[in-house]
mmCIF file of C-alpha atoms in Angstrom:
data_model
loop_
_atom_site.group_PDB
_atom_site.id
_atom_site.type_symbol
_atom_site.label_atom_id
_atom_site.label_comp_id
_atom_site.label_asym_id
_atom_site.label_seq_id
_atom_site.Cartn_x
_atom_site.Cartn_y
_atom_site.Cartn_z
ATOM 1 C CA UNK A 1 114.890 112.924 116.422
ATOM 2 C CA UNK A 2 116.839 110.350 118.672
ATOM 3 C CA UNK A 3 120.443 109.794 118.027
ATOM 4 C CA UNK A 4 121.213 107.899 115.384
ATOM 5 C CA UNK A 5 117.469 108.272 114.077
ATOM 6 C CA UNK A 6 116.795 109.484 110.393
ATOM 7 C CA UNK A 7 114.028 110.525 108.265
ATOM 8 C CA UNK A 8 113.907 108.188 105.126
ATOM 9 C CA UNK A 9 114.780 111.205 102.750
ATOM 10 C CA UNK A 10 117.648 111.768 105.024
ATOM 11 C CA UNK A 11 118.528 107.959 104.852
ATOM 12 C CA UNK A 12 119.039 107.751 101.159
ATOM 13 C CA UNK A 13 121.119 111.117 100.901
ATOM 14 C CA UNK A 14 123.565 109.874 102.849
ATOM 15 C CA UNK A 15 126.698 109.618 100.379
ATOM 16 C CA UNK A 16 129.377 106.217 100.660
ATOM 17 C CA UNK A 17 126.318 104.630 103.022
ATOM 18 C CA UNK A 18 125.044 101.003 102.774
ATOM 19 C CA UNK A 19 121.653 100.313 103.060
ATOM 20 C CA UNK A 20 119.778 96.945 105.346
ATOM 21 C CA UNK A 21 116.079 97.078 105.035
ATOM 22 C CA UNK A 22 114.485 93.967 107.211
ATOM 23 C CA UNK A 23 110.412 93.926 107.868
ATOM 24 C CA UNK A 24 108.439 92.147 111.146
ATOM 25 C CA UNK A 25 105.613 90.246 109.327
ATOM 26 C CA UNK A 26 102.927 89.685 111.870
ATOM 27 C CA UNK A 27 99.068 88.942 112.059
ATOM 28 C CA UNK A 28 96.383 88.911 114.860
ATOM 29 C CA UNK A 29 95.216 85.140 115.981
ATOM 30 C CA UNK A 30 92.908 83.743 118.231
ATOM 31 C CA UNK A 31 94.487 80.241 118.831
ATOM 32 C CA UNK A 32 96.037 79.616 122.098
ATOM 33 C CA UNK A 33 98.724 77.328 123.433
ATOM 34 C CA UNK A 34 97.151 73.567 124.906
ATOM 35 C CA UNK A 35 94.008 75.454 124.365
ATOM 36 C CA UNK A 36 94.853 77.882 127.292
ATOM 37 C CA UNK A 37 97.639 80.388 126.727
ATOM 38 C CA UNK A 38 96.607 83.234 124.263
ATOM 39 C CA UNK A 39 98.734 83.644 121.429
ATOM 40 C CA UNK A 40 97.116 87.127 120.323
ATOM 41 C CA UNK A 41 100.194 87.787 117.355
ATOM 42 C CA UNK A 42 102.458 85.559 115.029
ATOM 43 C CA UNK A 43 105.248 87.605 114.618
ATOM 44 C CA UNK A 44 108.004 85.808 112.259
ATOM 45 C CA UNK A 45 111.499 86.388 113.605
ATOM 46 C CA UNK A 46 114.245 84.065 111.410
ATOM 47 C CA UNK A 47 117.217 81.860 113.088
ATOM 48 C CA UNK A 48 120.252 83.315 111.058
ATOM 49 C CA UNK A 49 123.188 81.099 109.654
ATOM 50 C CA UNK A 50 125.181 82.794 112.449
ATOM 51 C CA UNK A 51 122.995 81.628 114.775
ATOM 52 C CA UNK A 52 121.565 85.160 116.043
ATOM 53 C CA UNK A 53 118.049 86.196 115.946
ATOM 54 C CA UNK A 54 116.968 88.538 113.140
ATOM 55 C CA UNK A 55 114.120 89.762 110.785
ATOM 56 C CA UNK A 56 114.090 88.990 107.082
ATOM 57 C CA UNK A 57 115.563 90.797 104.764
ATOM 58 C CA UNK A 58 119.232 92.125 104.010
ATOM 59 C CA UNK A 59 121.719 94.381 102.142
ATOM 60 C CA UNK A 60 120.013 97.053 99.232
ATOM 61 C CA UNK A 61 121.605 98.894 96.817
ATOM 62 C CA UNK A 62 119.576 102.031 96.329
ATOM 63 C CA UNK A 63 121.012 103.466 93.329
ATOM 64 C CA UNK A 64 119.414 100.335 91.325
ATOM 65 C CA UNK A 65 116.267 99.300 93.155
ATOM 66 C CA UNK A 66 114.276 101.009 95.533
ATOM 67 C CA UNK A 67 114.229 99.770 98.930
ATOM 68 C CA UNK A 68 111.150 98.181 98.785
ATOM 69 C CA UNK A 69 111.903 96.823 96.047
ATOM 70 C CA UNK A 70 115.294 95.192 97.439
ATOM 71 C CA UNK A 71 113.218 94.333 100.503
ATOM 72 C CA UNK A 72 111.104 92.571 98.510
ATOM 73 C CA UNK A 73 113.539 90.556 96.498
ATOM 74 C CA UNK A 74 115.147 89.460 100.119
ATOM 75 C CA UNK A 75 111.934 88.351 101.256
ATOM 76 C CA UNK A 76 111.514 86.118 98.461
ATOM 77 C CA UNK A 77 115.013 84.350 98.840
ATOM 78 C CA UNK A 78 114.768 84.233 102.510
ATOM 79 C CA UNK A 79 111.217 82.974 102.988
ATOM 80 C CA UNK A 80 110.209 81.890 99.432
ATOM 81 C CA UNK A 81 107.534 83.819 98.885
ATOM 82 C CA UNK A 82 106.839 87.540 96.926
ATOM 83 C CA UNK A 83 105.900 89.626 100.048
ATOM 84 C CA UNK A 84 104.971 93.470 98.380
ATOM 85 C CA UNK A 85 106.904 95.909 100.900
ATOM 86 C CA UNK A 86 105.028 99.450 100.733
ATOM 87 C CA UNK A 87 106.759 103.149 102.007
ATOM 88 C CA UNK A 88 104.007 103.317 104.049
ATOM 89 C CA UNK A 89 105.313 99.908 105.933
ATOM 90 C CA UNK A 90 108.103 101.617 106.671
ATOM 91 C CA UNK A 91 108.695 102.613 110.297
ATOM 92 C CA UNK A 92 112.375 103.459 110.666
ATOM 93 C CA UNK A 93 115.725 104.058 109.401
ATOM 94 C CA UNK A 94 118.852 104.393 110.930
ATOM 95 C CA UNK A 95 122.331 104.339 111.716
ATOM 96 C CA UNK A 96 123.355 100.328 113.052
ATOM 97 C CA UNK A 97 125.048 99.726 116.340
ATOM 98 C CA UNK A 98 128.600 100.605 115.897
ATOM 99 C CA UNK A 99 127.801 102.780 112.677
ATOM 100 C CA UNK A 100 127.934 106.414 112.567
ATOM 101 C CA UNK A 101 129.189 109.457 110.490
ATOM 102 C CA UNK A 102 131.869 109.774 111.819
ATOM 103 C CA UNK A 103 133.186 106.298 111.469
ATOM 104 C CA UNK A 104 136.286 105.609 109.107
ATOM 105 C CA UNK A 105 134.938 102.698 106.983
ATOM 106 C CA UNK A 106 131.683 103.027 105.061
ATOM 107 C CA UNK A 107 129.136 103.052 107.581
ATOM 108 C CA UNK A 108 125.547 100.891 107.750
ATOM 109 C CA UNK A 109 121.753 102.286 107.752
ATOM 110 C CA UNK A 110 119.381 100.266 108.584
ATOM 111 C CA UNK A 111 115.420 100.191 106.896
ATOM 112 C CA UNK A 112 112.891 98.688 109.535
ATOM 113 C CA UNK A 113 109.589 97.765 108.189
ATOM 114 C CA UNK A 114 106.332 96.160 109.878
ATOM 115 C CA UNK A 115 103.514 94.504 107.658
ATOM 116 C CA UNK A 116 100.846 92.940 108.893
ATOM 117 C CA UNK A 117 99.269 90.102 106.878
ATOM 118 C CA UNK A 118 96.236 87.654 107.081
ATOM 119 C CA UNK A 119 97.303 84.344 109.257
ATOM 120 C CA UNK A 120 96.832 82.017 106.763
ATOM 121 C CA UNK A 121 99.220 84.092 104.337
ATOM 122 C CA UNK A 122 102.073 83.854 107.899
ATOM 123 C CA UNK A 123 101.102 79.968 107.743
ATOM 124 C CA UNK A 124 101.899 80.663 103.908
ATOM 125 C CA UNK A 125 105.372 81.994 104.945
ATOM 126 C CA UNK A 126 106.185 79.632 106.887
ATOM 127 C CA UNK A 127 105.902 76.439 104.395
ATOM 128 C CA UNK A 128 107.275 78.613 101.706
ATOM 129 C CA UNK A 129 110.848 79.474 103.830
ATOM 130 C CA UNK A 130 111.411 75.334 104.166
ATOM 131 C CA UNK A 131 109.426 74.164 100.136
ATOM 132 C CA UNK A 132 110.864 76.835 98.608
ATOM 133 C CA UNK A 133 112.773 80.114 99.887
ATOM 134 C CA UNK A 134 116.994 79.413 97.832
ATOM 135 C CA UNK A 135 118.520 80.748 101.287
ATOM 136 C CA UNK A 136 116.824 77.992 103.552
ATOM 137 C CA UNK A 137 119.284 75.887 105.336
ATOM 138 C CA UNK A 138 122.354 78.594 104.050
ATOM 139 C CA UNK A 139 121.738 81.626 104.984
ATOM 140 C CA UNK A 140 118.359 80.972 107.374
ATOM 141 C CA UNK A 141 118.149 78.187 109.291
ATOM 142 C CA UNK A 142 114.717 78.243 109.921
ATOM 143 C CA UNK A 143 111.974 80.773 110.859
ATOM 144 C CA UNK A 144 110.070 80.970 114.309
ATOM 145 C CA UNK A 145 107.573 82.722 115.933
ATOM 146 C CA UNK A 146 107.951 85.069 118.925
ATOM 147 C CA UNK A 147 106.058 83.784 122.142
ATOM 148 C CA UNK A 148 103.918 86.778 123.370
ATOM 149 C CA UNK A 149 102.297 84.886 125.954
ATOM 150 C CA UNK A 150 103.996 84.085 129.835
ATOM 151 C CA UNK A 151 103.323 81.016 131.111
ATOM 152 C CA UNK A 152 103.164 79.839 135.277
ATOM 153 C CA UNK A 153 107.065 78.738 135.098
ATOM 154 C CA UNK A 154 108.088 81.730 133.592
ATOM 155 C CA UNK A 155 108.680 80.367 129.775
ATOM 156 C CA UNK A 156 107.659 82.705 126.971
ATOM 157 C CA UNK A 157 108.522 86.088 126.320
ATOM 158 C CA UNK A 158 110.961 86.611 128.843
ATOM 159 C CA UNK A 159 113.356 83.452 127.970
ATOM 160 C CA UNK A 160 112.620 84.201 124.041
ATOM 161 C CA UNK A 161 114.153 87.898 124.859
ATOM 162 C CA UNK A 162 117.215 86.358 126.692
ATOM 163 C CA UNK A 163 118.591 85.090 123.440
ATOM 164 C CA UNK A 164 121.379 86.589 121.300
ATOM 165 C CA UNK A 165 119.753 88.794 118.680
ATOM 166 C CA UNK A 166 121.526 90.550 115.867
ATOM 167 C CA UNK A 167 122.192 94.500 115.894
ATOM 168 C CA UNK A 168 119.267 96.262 116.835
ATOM 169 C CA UNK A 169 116.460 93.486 116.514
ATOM 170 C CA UNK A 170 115.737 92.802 119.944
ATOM 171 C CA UNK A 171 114.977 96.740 120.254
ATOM 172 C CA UNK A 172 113.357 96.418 116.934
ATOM 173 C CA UNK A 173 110.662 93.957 118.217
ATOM 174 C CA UNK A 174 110.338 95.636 121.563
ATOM 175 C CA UNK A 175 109.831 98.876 119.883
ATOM 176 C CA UNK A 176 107.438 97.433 117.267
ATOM 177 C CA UNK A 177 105.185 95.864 120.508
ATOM 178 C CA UNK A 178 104.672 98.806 121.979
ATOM 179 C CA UNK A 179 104.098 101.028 118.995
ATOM 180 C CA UNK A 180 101.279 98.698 117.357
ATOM 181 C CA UNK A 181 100.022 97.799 121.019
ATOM 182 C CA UNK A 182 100.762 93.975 120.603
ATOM 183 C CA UNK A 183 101.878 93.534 124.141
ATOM 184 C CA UNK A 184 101.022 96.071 127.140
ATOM 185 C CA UNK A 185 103.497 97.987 128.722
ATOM 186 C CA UNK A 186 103.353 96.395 132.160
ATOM 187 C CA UNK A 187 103.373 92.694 130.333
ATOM 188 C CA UNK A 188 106.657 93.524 128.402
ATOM 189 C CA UNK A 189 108.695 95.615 131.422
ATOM 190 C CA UNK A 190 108.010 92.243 133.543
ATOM 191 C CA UNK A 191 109.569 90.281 130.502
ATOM 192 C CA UNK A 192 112.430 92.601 130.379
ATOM 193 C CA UNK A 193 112.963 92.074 133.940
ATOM 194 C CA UNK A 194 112.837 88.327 134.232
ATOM 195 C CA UNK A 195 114.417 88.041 130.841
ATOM 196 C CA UNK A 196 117.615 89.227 132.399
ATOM 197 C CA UNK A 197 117.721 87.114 135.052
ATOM 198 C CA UNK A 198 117.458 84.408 132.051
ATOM 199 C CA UNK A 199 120.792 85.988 130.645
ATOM 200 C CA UNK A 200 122.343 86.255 133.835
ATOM 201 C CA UNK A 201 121.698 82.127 134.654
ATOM 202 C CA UNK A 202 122.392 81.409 131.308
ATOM 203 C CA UNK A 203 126.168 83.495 131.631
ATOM 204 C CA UNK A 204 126.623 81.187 134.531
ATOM 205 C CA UNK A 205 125.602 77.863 132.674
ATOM 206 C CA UNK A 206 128.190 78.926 129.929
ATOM 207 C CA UNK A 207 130.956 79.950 132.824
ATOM 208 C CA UNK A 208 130.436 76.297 134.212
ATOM 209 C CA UNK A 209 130.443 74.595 130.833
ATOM 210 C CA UNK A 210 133.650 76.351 130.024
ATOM 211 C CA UNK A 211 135.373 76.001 133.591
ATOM 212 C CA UNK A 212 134.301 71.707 132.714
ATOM 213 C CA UNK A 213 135.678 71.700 129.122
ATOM 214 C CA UNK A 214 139.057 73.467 130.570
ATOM 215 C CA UNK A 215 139.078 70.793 133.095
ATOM 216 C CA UNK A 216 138.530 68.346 130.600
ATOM 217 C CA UNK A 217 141.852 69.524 128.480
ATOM 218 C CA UNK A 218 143.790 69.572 131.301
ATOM 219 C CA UNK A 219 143.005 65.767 131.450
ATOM 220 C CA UNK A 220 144.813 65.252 128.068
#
């Protein structure tokens, strides 16, 4: 098992350990972008209140629910709607960047799920996190798709990857495209690639922006 990797069973003995379970809700589609860019998958990633990228869900106290269970409650104050979470959706657990064993404070696993729904039940989702879900505009700011497709100037994917995620969710959605074949290989290494060219331009847009502002002050 990779580093940091553990078996659910092995998850939930761990003693003095908190517990994170988020889930990737995602369905096939056949609509394209202006009728000409494939969409193939809606997968549902959530802008947090801190302003990184994440999946639904959040902190579970196994000793009271199951985590499931607690997934399930999350869902249902982050996007408003009673999404069942089975074991069998569960794909991974383990230890969160900067969390270990041998850590001194109590240290963090993390529960990944994957579910795949109908599309109209994602388009369900989606009215529910604004109409209803208690967390909108608090805790989520608002939920949005990832772009699987790459279009002639390079926007898509590969920008949508350049963006600050939180923890391990950026490997959490790479991972999950390859392992339910959403994206092929080749498609999501050139992604990779350009995407960090994205993060390097973007670095130099913020090193500009901040050499202006300092400017600015000096001005004052």
């Amino acid at each position: 098992m990779a580093s940091g990797q553990l078996s659910r069973a092995e998850a939930l003995a761990c003693s003095g350990c908190k517990h994170a379970c988020h889930v990737m809700l995602y369905c096939d589609t056949k609509s394209k972008l202006f009728g000409k860019f494939p969409i193939k998958h809606i997968i549902l990633m959530q802008m947090r209140f801190d302003g990184l990228l994440g999946f639904p869900g959040g902190l579970v106290n196994p000793t009271k629910e199951t985590l499931e269970a607690g997934l399930s409650r999350e869902l249902l104050e982050e996007v408003g709607m009673d999404v069942p979470i089975l074991v069998e959706d569960h794909v991974d657990s383990c230890y969160a960047p900067g969390s270990s064993p041998s850590s001194s404070s109590s240290h963090l696993i993390t529960h990944f799920y994957v579910k795949k729904i109908e599309e109209e039940q994602i388009k369900e989702v989606e009215r529910a996190c604004v109409c209803t879900a208690v967390d909108h505009g608090q805790e989520v700011l608002g939920m949005v798709r990832v772009p699987l497709y790459t279009m002639k100037a390079g926007g898509g994917l590969a920008p949508f990857l350049s963006h600050a995620f939180i923890g391990n969710a950026r490997f959490q959605l790479v991972n999950s495209l390859l392992h339910f074949n959403l994206l092929a290989p080749e498609e999501l290494h050139k992604a990779l690639r350009q995407s960090l060219k994205t993060h390097t331009r973007n670095a130099e847009d913020l090193q500009e922006a901040l050499a202006r502002l300092e400017a600015k002050r000096k001005q004052f």
